[in-house]
């Protein structure tokens, strides 16, 4: 009996570590999303984005992010099936007319332990679902940020080309006018 209690406590501790890690990851994702969407001047944002893209972080982090995404999907599926199991057991108990006996673990409220497990499985589904959603959102925000940086660089390059062409035309027009004036003077 002592071995069974140790096994249950160990499983509970391991499960809480997993979900605490998912929660910590979700908080990190929220902070990163906040940093990515906070409005800053375009030059500052482009500078930061260029530095990040020069470090090639997207390619370096592709495998770990894929691993994290798969782990979050598995966690979501596991919490969903746990929730379904709990709901099925509760509905079977209600249909059979079974009322669990009060115990000191339930605080003398029958079924409190089942309600707690149901709440935790729902919470775990939300944690995994939100973390997975934010993973996709962060990926899309960084892709849009990179496109924005590339478009601004292209726009700056085109503006410089237009300015150079305009100054070249002005210089050519000025030199052609001076050549015409010299020709007119020679002709007179």
PDB file of N, CA, C and O in Angstrom, residues 105-172:
ATOM      1  N   UNK A 105     -10.366  13.486   2.643  1.00  0.00           N
ATOM      2  CA  UNK A 105      -9.656  14.026   1.469  1.00  0.00           C
ATOM      3  C   UNK A 105     -10.546  14.993   0.681  1.00  0.00           C
ATOM      4  O   UNK A 105     -10.065  15.921   0.062  1.00  0.00           O
ATOM      5  N   UNK A 106     -11.837  14.725   0.689  1.00  0.00           N
ATOM      6  CA  UNK A 106     -12.769  15.571  -0.047  1.00  0.00           C
ATOM      7  C   UNK A 106     -13.234  16.766   0.768  1.00  0.00           C
ATOM      8  O   UNK A 106     -14.010  17.581   0.285  1.00  0.00           O
ATOM      9  N   UNK A 107     -12.810  16.870   1.985  1.00  0.00           N
ATOM     10  CA  UNK A 107     -13.285  17.951   2.833  1.00  0.00           C
ATOM     11  C   UNK A 107     -14.759  17.760   3.173  1.00  0.00           C
ATOM     12  O   UNK A 107     -15.498  18.716   3.323  1.00  0.00           O
ATOM     13  N   UNK A 108     -15.183  16.510   3.225  1.00  0.00           N
ATOM     14  CA  UNK A 108     -16.555  16.124   3.544  1.00  0.00           C
ATOM     15  C   UNK A 108     -17.555  16.592   2.487  1.00  0.00           C
ATOM     16  O   UNK A 108     -18.730  16.739   2.761  1.00  0.00           O
ATOM     17  N   UNK A 109     -17.087  16.857   1.286  1.00  0.00           N
ATOM     18  CA  UNK A 109     -17.967  17.136   0.155  1.00  0.00           C
ATOM     19  C   UNK A 109     -17.825  15.990  -0.825  1.00  0.00           C
ATOM     20  O   UNK A 109     -16.762  15.828  -1.430  1.00  0.00           O
ATOM     21  N   UNK A 110     -18.857  15.198  -1.009  1.00  0.00           N
ATOM     22  CA  UNK A 110     -18.745  14.044  -1.905  1.00  0.00           C
ATOM     23  C   UNK A 110     -18.427  14.471  -3.331  1.00  0.00           C
ATOM     24  O   UNK A 110     -19.000  15.415  -3.853  1.00  0.00           O
ATOM     25  N   UNK A 111     -17.489  13.770  -3.944  1.00  0.00           N
ATOM     26  CA  UNK A 111     -17.142  14.028  -5.337  1.00  0.00           C
ATOM     27  C   UNK A 111     -16.217  15.200  -5.556  1.00  0.00           C
ATOM     28  O   UNK A 111     -15.957  15.583  -6.689  1.00  0.00           O
ATOM     29  N   UNK A 112     -15.725  15.797  -4.511  1.00  0.00           N
ATOM     30  CA  UNK A 112     -14.844  16.954  -4.669  1.00  0.00           C
ATOM     31  C   UNK A 112     -13.573  16.585  -5.415  1.00  0.00           C
ATOM     32  O   UNK A 112     -13.101  17.349  -6.263  1.00  0.00           O
ATOM     33  N   UNK A 113     -13.045  15.399  -5.137  1.00  0.00           N
ATOM     34  CA  UNK A 113     -11.821  14.962  -5.812  1.00  0.00           C
ATOM     35  C   UNK A 113     -12.043  14.843  -7.321  1.00  0.00           C
ATOM     36  O   UNK A 113     -11.201  15.250  -8.116  1.00  0.00           O
ATOM     37  N   UNK A 114     -13.191  14.319  -7.729  1.00  0.00           N
ATOM     38  CA  UNK A 114     -13.502  14.196  -9.158  1.00  0.00           C
ATOM     39  C   UNK A 114     -13.655  15.566  -9.804  1.00  0.00           C
ATOM     40  O   UNK A 114     -13.204  15.792 -10.924  1.00  0.00           O
ATOM     41  N   UNK A 115     -14.285  16.478  -9.089  1.00  0.00           N
ATOM     42  CA  UNK A 115     -14.434  17.832  -9.630  1.00  0.00           C
ATOM     43  C   UNK A 115     -13.079  18.508  -9.774  1.00  0.00           C
ATOM     44  O   UNK A 115     -12.837  19.234 -10.736  1.00  0.00           O
ATOM     45  N   UNK A 116     -12.190  18.253  -8.828  1.00  0.00           N
ATOM     46  CA  UNK A 116     -10.842  18.822  -8.901  1.00  0.00           C
ATOM     47  C   UNK A 116     -10.090  18.255 -10.103  1.00  0.00           C
ATOM     48  O   UNK A 116      -9.432  18.999 -10.836  1.00  0.00           O
ATOM     49  N   UNK A 117     -10.190  16.955 -10.312  1.00  0.00           N
ATOM     50  CA  UNK A 117      -9.522  16.332 -11.460  1.00  0.00           C
ATOM     51  C   UNK A 117     -10.098  16.848 -12.777  1.00  0.00           C
ATOM     52  O   UNK A 117      -9.359  17.086 -13.732  1.00  0.00           O
ATOM     53  N   UNK A 118     -11.408  17.036 -12.825  1.00  0.00           N
ATOM     54  CA  UNK A 118     -12.051  17.579 -14.030  1.00  0.00           C
ATOM     55  C   UNK A 118     -11.553  18.997 -14.293  1.00  0.00           C
ATOM     56  O   UNK A 118     -11.201  19.356 -15.421  1.00  0.00           O
ATOM     57  N   UNK A 119     -11.516  19.814 -13.242  1.00  0.00           N
ATOM     58  CA  UNK A 119     -11.017  21.185 -13.370  1.00  0.00           C
ATOM     59  C   UNK A 119      -9.576  21.198 -13.879  1.00  0.00           C
ATOM     60  O   UNK A 119      -9.221  21.956 -14.785  1.00  0.00           O
ATOM     61  N   UNK A 120      -8.731  20.343 -13.307  1.00  0.00           N
ATOM     62  CA  UNK A 120      -7.323  20.313 -13.707  1.00  0.00           C
ATOM     63  C   UNK A 120      -7.162  19.850 -15.151  1.00  0.00           C
ATOM     64  O   UNK A 120      -6.316  20.382 -15.883  1.00  0.00           O
ATOM     65  N   UNK A 121      -7.949  18.889 -15.579  1.00  0.00           N
ATOM     66  CA  UNK A 121      -7.832  18.434 -16.968  1.00  0.00           C
ATOM     67  C   UNK A 121      -8.290  19.529 -17.938  1.00  0.00           C
ATOM     68  O   UNK A 121      -7.691  19.727 -18.992  1.00  0.00           O
ATOM     69  N   UNK A 122      -9.338  20.269 -17.556  1.00  0.00           N
ATOM     70  CA  UNK A 122      -9.779  21.397 -18.387  1.00  0.00           C
ATOM     71  C   UNK A 122      -8.715  22.485 -18.428  1.00  0.00           C
ATOM     72  O   UNK A 122      -8.424  23.047 -19.488  1.00  0.00           O
ATOM     73  N   UNK A 123      -8.144  22.777 -17.265  1.00  0.00           N
ATOM     74  CA  UNK A 123      -7.080  23.782 -17.196  1.00  0.00           C
ATOM     75  C   UNK A 123      -5.900  23.380 -18.079  1.00  0.00           C
ATOM     76  O   UNK A 123      -5.345  24.197 -18.811  1.00  0.00           O
ATOM     77  N   UNK A 124      -5.527  22.104 -18.045  1.00  0.00           N
ATOM     78  CA  UNK A 124      -4.409  21.625 -18.849  1.00  0.00           C
ATOM     79  C   UNK A 124      -4.706  21.735 -20.338  1.00  0.00           C
ATOM     80  O   UNK A 124      -3.821  22.062 -21.130  1.00  0.00           O
ATOM     81  N   UNK A 125      -5.960  21.473 -20.721  1.00  0.00           N
ATOM     82  CA  UNK A 125      -6.332  21.644 -22.131  1.00  0.00           C
ATOM     83  C   UNK A 125      -6.164  23.098 -22.551  1.00  0.00           C
ATOM     84  O   UNK A 125      -5.639  23.383 -23.626  1.00  0.00           O
ATOM     85  N   UNK A 126      -6.635  24.007 -21.707  1.00  0.00           N
ATOM     86  CA  UNK A 126      -6.502  25.425 -22.028  1.00  0.00           C
ATOM     87  C   UNK A 126      -5.039  25.843 -22.109  1.00  0.00           C
ATOM     88  O   UNK A 126      -4.643  26.581 -23.021  1.00  0.00           O
ATOM     89  N   UNK A 127      -4.239  25.402 -21.169  1.00  0.00           N
ATOM     90  CA  UNK A 127      -2.815  25.749 -21.189  1.00  0.00           C
ATOM     91  C   UNK A 127      -2.151  25.279 -22.481  1.00  0.00           C
ATOM     92  O   UNK A 127      -1.464  26.046 -23.157  1.00  0.00           O
ATOM     93  N   UNK A 128      -2.351  24.010 -22.811  1.00  0.00           N
ATOM     94  CA  UNK A 128      -1.722  23.459 -24.020  1.00  0.00           C
ATOM     95  C   UNK A 128      -2.278  24.131 -25.274  1.00  0.00           C
ATOM     96  O   UNK A 128      -1.525  24.455 -26.197  1.00  0.00           O
ATOM     97  N   UNK A 129      -3.577  24.358 -25.303  1.00  0.00           N
ATOM     98  CA  UNK A 129      -4.192  24.986 -26.480  1.00  0.00           C
ATOM     99  C   UNK A 129      -3.704  26.408 -26.696  1.00  0.00           C
ATOM    100  O   UNK A 129      -3.370  26.798 -27.817  1.00  0.00           O
ATOM    101  N   UNK A 130      -3.663  27.192 -25.631  1.00  0.00           N
ATOM    102  CA  UNK A 130      -3.193  28.572 -25.759  1.00  0.00           C
ATOM    103  C   UNK A 130      -1.706  28.620 -26.115  1.00  0.00           C
ATOM    104  O   UNK A 130      -1.288  29.452 -26.919  1.00  0.00           O
ATOM    105  N   UNK A 131      -0.914  27.749 -25.519  1.00  0.00           N
ATOM    106  CA  UNK A 131       0.521  27.736 -25.832  1.00  0.00           C
ATOM    107  C   UNK A 131       0.738  27.364 -27.292  1.00  0.00           C
ATOM    108  O   UNK A 131       1.584  27.966 -27.976  1.00  0.00           O
ATOM    109  N   UNK A 132      -0.011  26.395 -27.789  1.00  0.00           N
ATOM    110  CA  UNK A 132       0.116  25.990 -29.191  1.00  0.00           C
ATOM    111  C   UNK A 132      -0.340  27.114 -30.118  1.00  0.00           C
ATOM    112  O   UNK A 132       0.326  27.411 -31.121  1.00  0.00           O
ATOM    113  N   UNK A 133      -1.436  27.772 -29.772  1.00  0.00           N
ATOM    114  CA  UNK A 133      -1.926  28.891 -30.580  1.00  0.00           C
ATOM    115  C   UNK A 133      -0.914  30.023 -30.615  1.00  0.00           C
ATOM    116  O   UNK A 133      -0.624  30.584 -31.680  1.00  0.00           O
ATOM    117  N   UNK A 134      -0.355  30.353 -29.462  1.00  0.00           N
ATOM    118  CA  UNK A 134       0.637  31.433 -29.430  1.00  0.00           C
ATOM    119  C   UNK A 134       1.900  31.069 -30.199  1.00  0.00           C
ATOM    120  O   UNK A 134       2.563  31.947 -30.751  1.00  0.00           O
ATOM    121  N   UNK A 135       2.236  29.795 -30.253  1.00  0.00           N
ATOM    122  CA  UNK A 135       3.401  29.361 -31.037  1.00  0.00           C
ATOM    123  C   UNK A 135       3.177  29.714 -32.508  1.00  0.00           C
ATOM    124  O   UNK A 135       4.074  30.247 -33.173  1.00  0.00           O
ATOM    125  N   UNK A 136       1.965  29.451 -33.015  1.00  0.00           N
ATOM    126  CA  UNK A 136       1.641  29.805 -34.398  1.00  0.00           C
ATOM    127  C   UNK A 136       1.592  31.316 -34.599  1.00  0.00           C
ATOM    128  O   UNK A 136       2.056  31.832 -35.616  1.00  0.00           O
ATOM    129  N   UNK A 137       1.038  32.036 -33.629  1.00  0.00           N
ATOM    130  CA  UNK A 137       0.936  33.488 -33.727  1.00  0.00           C
ATOM    131  C   UNK A 137       2.328  34.123 -33.768  1.00  0.00           C
ATOM    132  O   UNK A 137       2.595  35.015 -34.578  1.00  0.00           O
ATOM    133  N   UNK A 138       3.216  33.662 -32.912  1.00  0.00           N
ATOM    134  CA  UNK A 138       4.582  34.201 -32.891  1.00  0.00           C
ATOM    135  C   UNK A 138       5.279  33.915 -34.217  1.00  0.00           C
ATOM    136  O   UNK A 138       5.979  34.778 -34.759  1.00  0.00           O
ATOM    137  N   UNK A 139       5.079  32.731 -34.746  1.00  0.00           N
ATOM    138  CA  UNK A 139       5.661  32.401 -36.051  1.00  0.00           C
ATOM    139  C   UNK A 139       5.167  33.326 -37.135  1.00  0.00           C
ATOM    140  O   UNK A 139       5.937  33.803 -37.975  1.00  0.00           O
ATOM    141  N   UNK A 140       3.882  33.619 -37.141  1.00  0.00           N
ATOM    142  CA  UNK A 140       3.318  34.510 -38.155  1.00  0.00           C
ATOM    143  C   UNK A 140       3.788  35.950 -37.956  1.00  0.00           C
ATOM    144  O   UNK A 140       4.090  36.648 -38.916  1.00  0.00           O
ATOM    145  N   UNK A 141       3.849  36.402 -36.717  1.00  0.00           N
ATOM    146  CA  UNK A 141       4.311  37.773 -36.448  1.00  0.00           C
ATOM    147  C   UNK A 141       5.757  37.941 -36.914  1.00  0.00           C
ATOM    148  O   UNK A 141       6.098  38.953 -37.533  1.00  0.00           O
ATOM    149  N   UNK A 142       6.607  36.963 -36.623  1.00  0.00           N
ATOM    150  CA  UNK A 142       8.008  37.091 -37.062  1.00  0.00           C
ATOM    151  C   UNK A 142       8.118  37.035 -38.579  1.00  0.00           C
ATOM    152  O   UNK A 142       8.956  37.739 -39.159  1.00  0.00           O
ATOM    153  N   UNK A 143       7.281  36.228 -39.246  1.00  0.00           N
ATOM    154  CA  UNK A 143       7.300  36.193 -40.711  1.00  0.00           C
ATOM    155  C   UNK A 143       6.883  37.551 -41.283  1.00  0.00           C
ATOM    156  O   UNK A 143       7.500  38.058 -42.224  1.00  0.00           O
ATOM    157  N   UNK A 144       5.838  38.138 -40.707  1.00  0.00           N
ATOM    158  CA  UNK A 144       5.398  39.464 -41.160  1.00  0.00           C
ATOM    159  C   UNK A 144       6.449  40.528 -40.877  1.00  0.00           C
ATOM    160  O   UNK A 144       6.656  41.441 -41.687  1.00  0.00           O
ATOM    161  N   UNK A 145       7.118  40.408 -39.751  1.00  0.00           N
ATOM    162  CA  UNK A 145       8.173  41.359 -39.405  1.00  0.00           C
ATOM    163  C   UNK A 145       9.321  41.267 -40.407  1.00  0.00           C
ATOM    164  O   UNK A 145       9.840  42.293 -40.860  1.00  0.00           O
ATOM    165  N   UNK A 146       9.687  40.062 -40.782  1.00  0.00           N
ATOM    166  CA  UNK A 146      10.760  39.884 -41.754  1.00  0.00           C
ATOM    167  C   UNK A 146      10.344  40.439 -43.114  1.00  0.00           C
ATOM    168  O   UNK A 146      11.142  41.124 -43.777  1.00  0.00           O
ATOM    169  N   UNK A 147       9.104  40.176 -43.527  1.00  0.00           N
ATOM    170  CA  UNK A 147       8.621  40.733 -44.796  1.00  0.00           C
ATOM    171  C   UNK A 147       8.630  42.255 -44.755  1.00  0.00           C
ATOM    172  O   UNK A 147       9.000  42.910 -45.741  1.00  0.00           O
ATOM    173  N   UNK A 148       8.237  42.817 -43.627  1.00  0.00           N
ATOM    174  CA  UNK A 148       8.211  44.268 -43.483  1.00  0.00           C
ATOM    175  C   UNK A 148       9.610  44.858 -43.605  1.00  0.00           C
ATOM    176  O   UNK A 148       9.816  45.865 -44.290  1.00  0.00           O
ATOM    177  N   UNK A 149      10.579  44.218 -42.964  1.00  0.00           N
ATOM    178  CA  UNK A 149      11.963  44.693 -43.043  1.00  0.00           C
ATOM    179  C   UNK A 149      12.455  44.622 -44.484  1.00  0.00           C
ATOM    180  O   UNK A 149      13.065  45.569 -44.997  1.00  0.00           O
ATOM    181  N   UNK A 150      12.180  43.512 -45.159  1.00  0.00           N
ATOM    182  CA  UNK A 150      12.624  43.367 -46.548  1.00  0.00           C
ATOM    183  C   UNK A 150      11.974  44.402 -47.446  1.00  0.00           C
ATOM    184  O   UNK A 150      12.626  44.979 -48.321  1.00  0.00           O
ATOM    185  N   UNK A 151      10.674  44.667 -47.245  1.00  0.00           N
ATOM    186  CA  UNK A 151       9.986  45.668 -48.057  1.00  0.00           C
ATOM    187  C   UNK A 151      10.513  47.072 -47.790  1.00  0.00           C
ATOM    188  O   UNK A 151      10.672  47.865 -48.727  1.00  0.00           O
ATOM    189  N   UNK A 152      10.805  47.389 -46.528  1.00  0.00           N
ATOM    190  CA  UNK A 152      11.359  48.711 -46.219  1.00  0.00           C
ATOM    191  C   UNK A 152      12.757  48.870 -46.812  1.00  0.00           C
ATOM    192  O   UNK A 152      13.106  49.947 -47.301  1.00  0.00           O
ATOM    193  N   UNK A 153      13.557  47.824 -46.774  1.00  0.00           N
ATOM    194  CA  UNK A 153      14.886  47.889 -47.396  1.00  0.00           C
ATOM    195  C   UNK A 153      14.765  48.078 -48.904  1.00  0.00           C
ATOM    196  O   UNK A 153      15.503  48.861 -49.499  1.00  0.00           O
ATOM    197  N   UNK A 154      13.819  47.371 -49.524  1.00  0.00           N
ATOM    198  CA  UNK A 154      13.593  47.520 -50.970  1.00  0.00           C
ATOM    199  C   UNK A 154      13.105  48.921 -51.285  1.00  0.00           C
ATOM    200  O   UNK A 154      13.545  49.532 -52.260  1.00  0.00           O
ATOM    201  N   UNK A 155      12.219  49.465 -50.447  1.00  0.00           N
ATOM    202  CA  UNK A 155      11.709  50.817 -50.650  1.00  0.00           C
ATOM    203  C   UNK A 155      12.845  51.839 -50.528  1.00  0.00           C
ATOM    204  O   UNK A 155      12.948  52.760 -51.349  1.00  0.00           O
ATOM    205  N   UNK A 156      13.705  51.687 -49.534  1.00  0.00           N
ATOM    206  CA  UNK A 156      14.839  52.601 -49.374  1.00  0.00           C
ATOM    207  C   UNK A 156      15.771  52.525 -50.580  1.00  0.00           C
ATOM    208  O   UNK A 156      16.257  53.553 -51.065  1.00  0.00           O
ATOM    209  N   UNK A 157      16.000  51.305 -51.081  1.00  0.00           N
ATOM    210  CA  UNK A 157      16.880  51.139 -52.240  1.00  0.00           C
ATOM    211  C   UNK A 157      16.273  51.796 -53.480  1.00  0.00           C
ATOM    212  O   UNK A 157      16.968  52.505 -54.225  1.00  0.00           O
ATOM    213  N   UNK A 158      14.964  51.634 -53.680  1.00  0.00           N
ATOM    214  CA  UNK A 158      14.293  52.238 -54.835  1.00  0.00           C
ATOM    215  C   UNK A 158      14.314  53.759 -54.714  1.00  0.00           C
ATOM    216  O   UNK A 158      14.550  54.461 -55.709  1.00  0.00           O
ATOM    217  N   UNK A 159      14.088  54.276 -53.508  1.00  0.00           N
ATOM    218  CA  UNK A 159      14.129  55.727 -53.315  1.00  0.00           C
ATOM    219  C   UNK A 159      15.513  56.280 -53.629  1.00  0.00           C
ATOM    220  O   UNK A 159      15.644  57.344 -54.234  1.00  0.00           O
ATOM    221  N   UNK A 160      16.573  55.568 -53.230  1.00  0.00           N
ATOM    222  CA  UNK A 160      17.937  56.004 -53.541  1.00  0.00           C
ATOM    223  C   UNK A 160      18.188  55.966 -55.044  1.00  0.00           C
ATOM    224  O   UNK A 160      18.811  56.874 -55.592  1.00  0.00           O
ATOM    225  N   UNK A 161      17.699  54.914 -55.696  1.00  0.00           N
ATOM    226  CA  UNK A 161      17.862  54.813 -57.154  1.00  0.00           C
ATOM    227  C   UNK A 161      17.145  55.950 -57.863  1.00  0.00           C
ATOM    228  O   UNK A 161      17.676  56.552 -58.799  1.00  0.00           O
ATOM    229  N   UNK A 162      15.928  56.261 -57.406  1.00  0.00           N
ATOM    230  CA  UNK A 162      15.168  57.357 -58.003  1.00  0.00           C
ATOM    231  C   UNK A 162      15.885  58.680 -57.759  1.00  0.00           C
ATOM    232  O   UNK A 162      15.984  59.521 -58.657  1.00  0.00           O
ATOM    233  N   UNK A 163      16.396  58.857 -56.553  1.00  0.00           N
ATOM    234  CA  UNK A 163      17.114  60.102 -56.242  1.00  0.00           C
ATOM    235  C   UNK A 163      18.374  60.201 -57.092  1.00  0.00           C
ATOM    236  O   UNK A 163      18.697  61.288 -57.604  1.00  0.00           O
ATOM    237  N   UNK A 164      19.099  59.109 -57.264  1.00  0.00           N
ATOM    238  CA  UNK A 164      20.308  59.126 -58.108  1.00  0.00           C
ATOM    239  C   UNK A 164      19.948  59.390 -59.557  1.00  0.00           C
ATOM    240  O   UNK A 164      20.635  60.158 -60.229  1.00  0.00           O
ATOM    241  N   UNK A 165      18.893  58.776 -60.049  1.00  0.00           N
ATOM    242  CA  UNK A 165      18.475  59.011 -61.437  1.00  0.00           C
ATOM    243  C   UNK A 165      18.025  60.439 -61.626  1.00  0.00           C
ATOM    244  O   UNK A 165      18.314  61.054 -62.653  1.00  0.00           O
ATOM    245  N   UNK A 166      17.329  60.996 -60.673  1.00  0.00           N
ATOM    246  CA  UNK A 166      16.877  62.383 -60.758  1.00  0.00           C
ATOM    247  C   UNK A 166      18.062  63.328 -60.734  1.00  0.00           C
ATOM    248  O   UNK A 166      18.128  64.267 -61.520  1.00  0.00           O
ATOM    249  N   UNK A 167      19.037  63.064 -59.861  1.00  0.00           N
ATOM    250  CA  UNK A 167      20.212  63.947 -59.808  1.00  0.00           C
ATOM    251  C   UNK A 167      21.057  63.774 -61.064  1.00  0.00           C
ATOM    252  O   UNK A 167      21.623  64.742 -61.561  1.00  0.00           O
ATOM    253  N   UNK A 168      21.119  62.548 -61.607  1.00  0.00           N
ATOM    254  CA  UNK A 168      21.844  62.330 -62.864  1.00  0.00           C
ATOM    255  C   UNK A 168      21.170  63.074 -64.005  1.00  0.00           C
ATOM    256  O   UNK A 168      21.839  63.690 -64.842  1.00  0.00           O
ATOM    257  N   UNK A 169      19.846  63.046 -64.076  1.00  0.00           N
ATOM    258  CA  UNK A 169      19.119  63.753 -65.133  1.00  0.00           C
ATOM    259  C   UNK A 169      19.309  65.246 -64.978  1.00  0.00           C
ATOM    260  O   UNK A 169      19.479  65.963 -65.965  1.00  0.00           O
ATOM    261  N   UNK A 170      19.282  65.748 -63.749  1.00  0.00           N
ATOM    262  CA  UNK A 170      19.487  67.175 -63.507  1.00  0.00           C
ATOM    263  C   UNK A 170      20.893  67.569 -63.949  1.00  0.00           C
ATOM    264  O   UNK A 170      21.080  68.599 -64.598  1.00  0.00           O
ATOM    265  N   UNK A 171      21.872  66.734 -63.617  1.00  0.00           N
ATOM    266  CA  UNK A 171      23.253  67.012 -64.013  1.00  0.00           C
ATOM    267  C   UNK A 171      23.379  66.957 -65.527  1.00  0.00           C
ATOM    268  O   UNK A 171      24.031  67.821 -66.143  1.00  0.00           O
ATOM    269  N   UNK A 172      22.758  65.969 -66.161  1.00  0.00           N
ATOM    270  CA  UNK A 172      22.809  65.844 -67.621  1.00  0.00           C
ATOM    271  C   UNK A 172      22.116  67.013 -68.281  1.00  0.00           C
ATOM    272  O   UNK A 172      22.614  67.565 -69.273  1.00  0.00           O
TER     273      UNK A 172
END
